[in-house]
Tab-separated table of C-alpha atoms in Angstrom:
chain	number	residue	atom	x	y	z
A	1	ASP	CA	-63.629	18.089	15.432
A	2	ALA	CA	-61.995	20.175	18.166
A	3	GLY	CA	-58.521	18.876	17.442
A	4	VAL	CA	-56.070	18.648	20.324
A	5	THR	CA	-57.037	20.758	23.301
A	6	GLN	CA	-54.824	21.673	26.224
A	7	SER	CA	-55.579	23.350	29.519
A	8	PRO	CA	-54.807	25.700	31.016
A	9	THR	CA	-53.317	27.991	28.363
A	10	HIS	CA	-51.186	29.914	30.833
A	11	LEU	CA	-49.999	29.155	34.334
A	12	ILE	CA	-47.767	30.859	36.876
A	13	LYS	CA	-46.311	28.774	39.682
A	14	THR	CA	-43.767	29.281	42.435
A	15	ARG	CA	-40.564	27.291	42.750
A	16	GLY	CA	-41.123	24.040	44.619
A	17	GLN	CA	-44.785	23.789	43.739
A	18	GLN	CA	-46.419	21.079	41.693
A	19	VAL	CA	-48.385	21.504	38.466
A	20	THR	CA	-50.755	19.397	36.377
A	21	LEU	CA	-51.329	20.051	32.693
A	22	ARG	CA	-54.098	18.427	30.703
A	23	CYS	CA	-54.528	17.282	27.119
A	24	SER	CA	-57.452	15.918	25.140
A	25	PRO	CA	-56.356	14.236	21.918
A	26	LYS	CA	-57.927	14.598	18.519
A	27	SER	CA	-60.886	12.298	17.988
A	28	GLY	CA	-59.732	8.844	16.872
A	29	HIS	CA	-56.208	9.250	18.234
A	30	ASP	CA	-54.947	6.878	20.906
A	31	THR	CA	-51.378	8.057	21.447
A	32	VAL	CA	-50.364	11.182	23.311
A	33	SER	CA	-46.865	12.641	23.410
A	34	TRP	CA	-45.702	15.526	25.577
A	35	TYR	CA	-43.038	18.024	24.627
A	36	GLN	CA	-41.278	20.899	26.375
A	37	GLN	CA	-40.389	23.851	24.185
A	38	ALA	CA	-38.069	26.493	25.586
A	39	LEU	CA	-38.039	29.906	23.927
A	40	GLY	CA	-36.324	29.746	20.548
A	41	GLN	CA	-35.801	25.988	20.715
A	42	GLY	CA	-37.388	22.951	19.160
A	43	PRO	CA	-39.855	20.790	21.097
A	44	GLN	CA	-38.046	18.369	23.404
A	45	PHE	CA	-39.673	14.962	23.838
A	46	ILE	CA	-40.751	14.223	27.421
A	47	PHE	CA	-42.743	10.997	27.119
A	48	GLN	CA	-45.396	9.177	25.129
A	49	TYR	CA	-48.487	7.366	26.348
A	50	TYR	CA	-50.366	4.580	24.643
A	51	GLU	CA	-53.023	2.307	26.136
A	52	GLU	CA	-52.625	4.085	29.474
A	53	GLU	CA	-48.933	3.210	29.740
A	54	GLU	CA	-45.779	5.226	29.306
A	55	ARG	CA	-44.273	3.778	26.163
A	56	GLN	CA	-41.255	6.003	25.577
A	57	ARG	CA	-39.452	8.558	27.707
A	58	GLY	CA	-37.017	11.307	26.855
A	59	ASN	CA	-34.188	12.644	28.968
A	60	PHE	CA	-36.287	14.244	31.705
A	61	PRO	CA	-36.046	13.668	35.467
A	62	ASP	CA	-38.572	11.694	37.476
A	63	ARG	CA	-40.124	14.980	38.600
A	64	PHE	CA	-41.948	14.755	35.290
A	65	SER	CA	-44.663	12.139	35.317
A	66	GLY	CA	-47.810	11.511	33.402
A	67	HIS	CA	-50.958	9.570	33.045
A	68	GLN	CA	-53.303	8.515	30.297
A	69	PHE	CA	-56.952	7.818	30.951
A	70	PRO	CA	-59.244	5.266	29.274
A	71	ASN	CA	-60.667	8.018	27.045
A	72	TYR	CA	-57.073	8.673	25.814
A	73	SER	CA	-56.822	12.065	27.477
A	74	SER	CA	-53.606	12.679	29.334
A	75	GLU	CA	-52.042	14.637	32.153
A	76	LEU	CA	-48.504	15.862	32.662
A	77	ASN	CA	-47.404	16.396	36.254
A	78	VAL	CA	-44.293	18.234	37.302
A	79	ASN	CA	-43.200	18.186	40.941
A	80	ALA	CA	-40.775	20.439	42.795
A	81	LEU	CA	-40.834	23.063	40.065
A	82	LEU	CA	-37.588	24.779	39.120
A	83	LEU	CA	-37.135	28.101	37.337
A	84	GLY	CA	-35.764	26.124	34.394
A	85	ASP	CA	-39.100	24.362	33.968
A	86	SER	CA	-40.549	27.558	32.547
A	87	ALA	CA	-41.486	26.737	28.968
A	88	LEU	CA	-44.299	26.005	26.552
A	89	TYR	CA	-45.601	22.488	27.084
A	90	LEU	CA	-47.048	20.915	23.988
A	91	CYS	CA	-49.214	17.863	23.671
A	92	ALA	CA	-49.339	15.959	20.387
A	93	SER	CA	-51.740	13.188	19.510
A	94	SER	CA	-51.529	10.561	16.816
A	95	TYR	CA	-53.016	7.257	15.858
A	96	ALA	CA	-50.627	4.587	17.212
A	97	SER	CA	-46.950	5.425	16.826
A	98	PRO	CA	-46.209	8.674	14.972
A	99	GLY	CA	-43.703	6.891	12.753
A	100	ASN	CA	-45.751	7.133	9.614
A	101	THR	CA	-48.754	9.155	10.706
A	102	GLU	CA	-49.334	12.814	11.273
A	103	ALA	CA	-49.095	14.099	14.826
A	104	PHE	CA	-51.421	16.957	15.707
A	105	PHE	CA	-50.323	19.507	18.280
A	106	GLY	CA	-52.357	21.451	20.770
A	107	GLN	CA	-51.837	25.154	21.378
A	108	GLY	CA	-49.766	24.414	24.423
A	109	THR	CA	-49.632	25.510	28.045
A	110	ARG	CA	-47.264	28.362	28.838
A	111	LEU	CA	-45.798	27.609	32.278
A	112	THR	CA	-43.930	30.320	34.121
A	113	VAL	CA	-42.102	29.422	37.329
A	114	VAL	CA	-41.200	32.348	39.570
B	1	GLN	CA	-30.571	11.681	18.752
B	2	GLN	CA	-31.650	15.183	17.759
B	3	PRO	CA	-31.517	15.948	14.020
B	4	VAL	CA	-29.445	18.916	12.872
B	5	GLN	CA	-31.126	21.630	10.854
B	6	SER	CA	-29.522	24.222	8.620
B	7	PRO	CA	-29.564	27.099	8.194
B	8	GLN	CA	-30.610	28.417	11.605
B	9	ALA	CA	-32.314	31.396	10.046
B	10	VAL	CA	-33.007	32.799	6.596
B	11	ILE	CA	-34.561	35.990	5.284
B	12	LEU	CA	-36.262	35.972	1.894
B	13	ARG	CA	-38.043	38.481	-0.254
B	14	GLU	CA	-41.415	37.465	-1.597
B	15	GLY	CA	-41.016	35.238	-4.632
B	16	GLU	CA	-37.596	33.915	-3.682
B	17	ASP	CA	-36.817	30.255	-3.031
B	18	ALA	CA	-35.324	28.578	0.033
B	19	VAL	CA	-34.019	25.165	1.055
B	20	ILE	CA	-33.950	23.907	4.628
B	21	ASN	CA	-31.921	20.833	5.462
B	22	CYS	CA	-32.312	18.224	8.169
B	23	SER	CA	-29.600	15.670	8.878
B	24	SER	CA	-29.303	12.691	11.173
B	25	SER	CA	-26.292	10.636	12.181
B	26	LYS	CA	-28.538	7.603	12.626
B	27	ALA	CA	-30.656	5.650	10.157
B	28	LEU	CA	-34.183	6.961	9.989
B	29	TYR	CA	-37.600	5.498	9.326
B	30	SER	CA	-39.335	8.768	8.616
B	31	VAL	CA	-38.906	12.528	8.568
B	32	HIS	CA	-41.713	14.917	9.465
B	33	TRP	CA	-41.853	18.631	8.670
B	34	TYR	CA	-43.772	21.202	10.705
B	35	ARG	CA	-44.158	24.958	10.614
B	36	GLN	CA	-44.757	26.991	13.752
B	37	LYS	CA	-45.806	30.612	13.753
B	38	HIS	CA	-45.135	32.758	16.778
B	39	GLY	CA	-47.422	31.878	19.662
B	40	GLU	CA	-49.089	29.048	17.777
B	41	ALA	CA	-48.901	25.256	17.714
B	42	PRO	CA	-46.677	23.498	15.195
B	43	VAL	CA	-48.636	22.651	12.054
B	44	PHE	CA	-47.951	19.492	10.085
B	45	LEU	CA	-46.614	19.919	6.539
B	46	MET	CA	-45.631	16.447	5.355
B	47	ILE	CA	-44.088	13.064	6.173
B	48	LEU	CA	-41.425	11.287	4.184
B	49	LEU	CA	-40.760	7.620	4.729
B	50	LYS	CA	-37.484	5.854	4.090
B	51	GLY	CA	-37.162	4.839	0.506
B	52	GLY	CA	-36.014	8.177	-0.828
B	53	GLU	CA	-39.392	9.584	-1.731
B	54	GLN	CA	-40.255	13.137	-2.564
B	55	LYS	CA	-43.469	14.886	-1.666
B	56	GLY	CA	-45.015	18.226	-2.183
B	57	HIS	CA	-48.095	20.310	-2.049
B	58	ASP	CA	-48.587	23.760	-3.454
B	59	LYS	CA	-45.126	25.344	-3.599
B	60	ILE	CA	-43.638	23.450	-0.660
B	61	SER	CA	-41.987	20.115	-1.312
B	62	ALA	CA	-39.487	17.857	0.395
B	63	SER	CA	-37.149	14.987	-0.320
B	64	PHE	CA	-35.528	12.298	1.792
B	65	ASN	CA	-32.154	10.887	0.850
B	66	GLU	CA	-31.955	7.586	2.700
B	67	LYS	CA	-28.273	7.049	1.904
B	68	LYS	CA	-27.312	10.370	3.459
B	69	GLN	CA	-30.066	10.318	6.137
B	70	GLN	CA	-30.886	13.822	5.057
B	71	SER	CA	-34.126	15.522	4.213
B	72	SER	CA	-34.563	18.843	2.472
B	73	LEU	CA	-37.593	21.125	2.483
B	74	TYR	CA	-38.001	23.282	-0.618
B	75	LEU	CA	-40.032	26.477	-0.552
B	76	THR	CA	-40.507	28.037	-3.956
B	77	ALA	CA	-41.862	31.465	-4.853
B	78	SER	CA	-42.153	32.261	-1.148
B	79	GLN	CA	-45.143	34.145	0.197
B	80	LEU	CA	-45.447	36.280	3.327
B	81	SER	CA	-47.514	33.471	4.866
B	82	TYR	CA	-44.509	31.148	4.722
B	83	SER	CA	-42.856	33.046	7.572
B	84	GLY	CA	-42.372	31.016	10.723
B	85	THR	CA	-40.052	28.464	12.243
B	86	TYR	CA	-39.694	25.170	10.415
B	87	PHE	CA	-38.936	22.031	12.376
B	88	CYS	CA	-37.991	18.637	11.142
B	89	GLY	CA	-38.864	15.683	13.313
B	90	THR	CA	-37.313	12.288	12.877
B	91	VAL	CA	-38.430	8.784	13.793
B	92	ARG	CA	-35.834	6.048	13.916
B	93	PHE	CA	-37.976	2.925	13.745
B	94	SER	CA	-41.470	2.071	12.645
B	95	GLY	CA	-42.378	0.762	16.081
B	96	ASN	CA	-42.642	2.560	19.376
B	97	THR	CA	-40.127	5.328	18.895
B	98	PRO	CA	-40.781	8.994	19.477
B	99	LEU	CA	-40.753	11.922	17.078
B	100	VAL	CA	-37.590	13.892	17.870
B	101	PHE	CA	-37.321	17.480	16.647
B	102	GLY	CA	-34.440	19.614	15.503
B	103	LYS	CA	-33.826	23.121	16.824
B	104	GLY	CA	-35.665	24.719	13.932
B	105	THR	CA	-35.012	27.131	11.082
B	106	ARG	CA	-36.496	30.605	11.371
B	107	LEU	CA	-37.779	31.797	7.998
B	108	SER	CA	-38.751	35.412	7.475
B	109	VAL	CA	-40.339	36.487	4.209
B	110	ILE	CA	-40.403	40.223	3.590
B	111	ALA	CA	-42.204	42.233	0.960
């Protein structure tokens, strides 16, 4: 089992550009959550996808959008990048809601906006 | 509502014990504990559900006080491998609510 895989691992973008990050959940998991982790901070919840729909959303602007595919993989899109978007983006997968089940994290995508 | 963790950082010598606390101002359904080493993904440690249970494996255990909405992570006889940042994540309801993390506690174990 490959666990949760994310791509790419590192990315450098220019302000104003758009970026797409990808996540493949652990086998058997149907729920994908995305988090933004700034240096020295805890992961901040962006949104959660289940059955190809956004089920929950954190306090992030509409520039952040996502998608979940029928195979449960997911994408995170960020438009009009700002310097403040530089962070580690983590994907976590779980079976149904993570309320009482373990969420597995991927290694993350390190996004640098210059 | 982000849970509050304390302390922010702690330095231990090998063999010493530590307690990390996680508090919420809102009623919780579950508390999750993770450890993240530098440059790596957070790794799951344990889940505690409301009901005031206590869990543990090896020398790491945790409790959840439902009345206080507080969870504590206990690390006993610390080892160098325990170093990292510990995060608690909280879930408010059993349904479709997200896992919300605290800011973390940085634990450094030195020889």
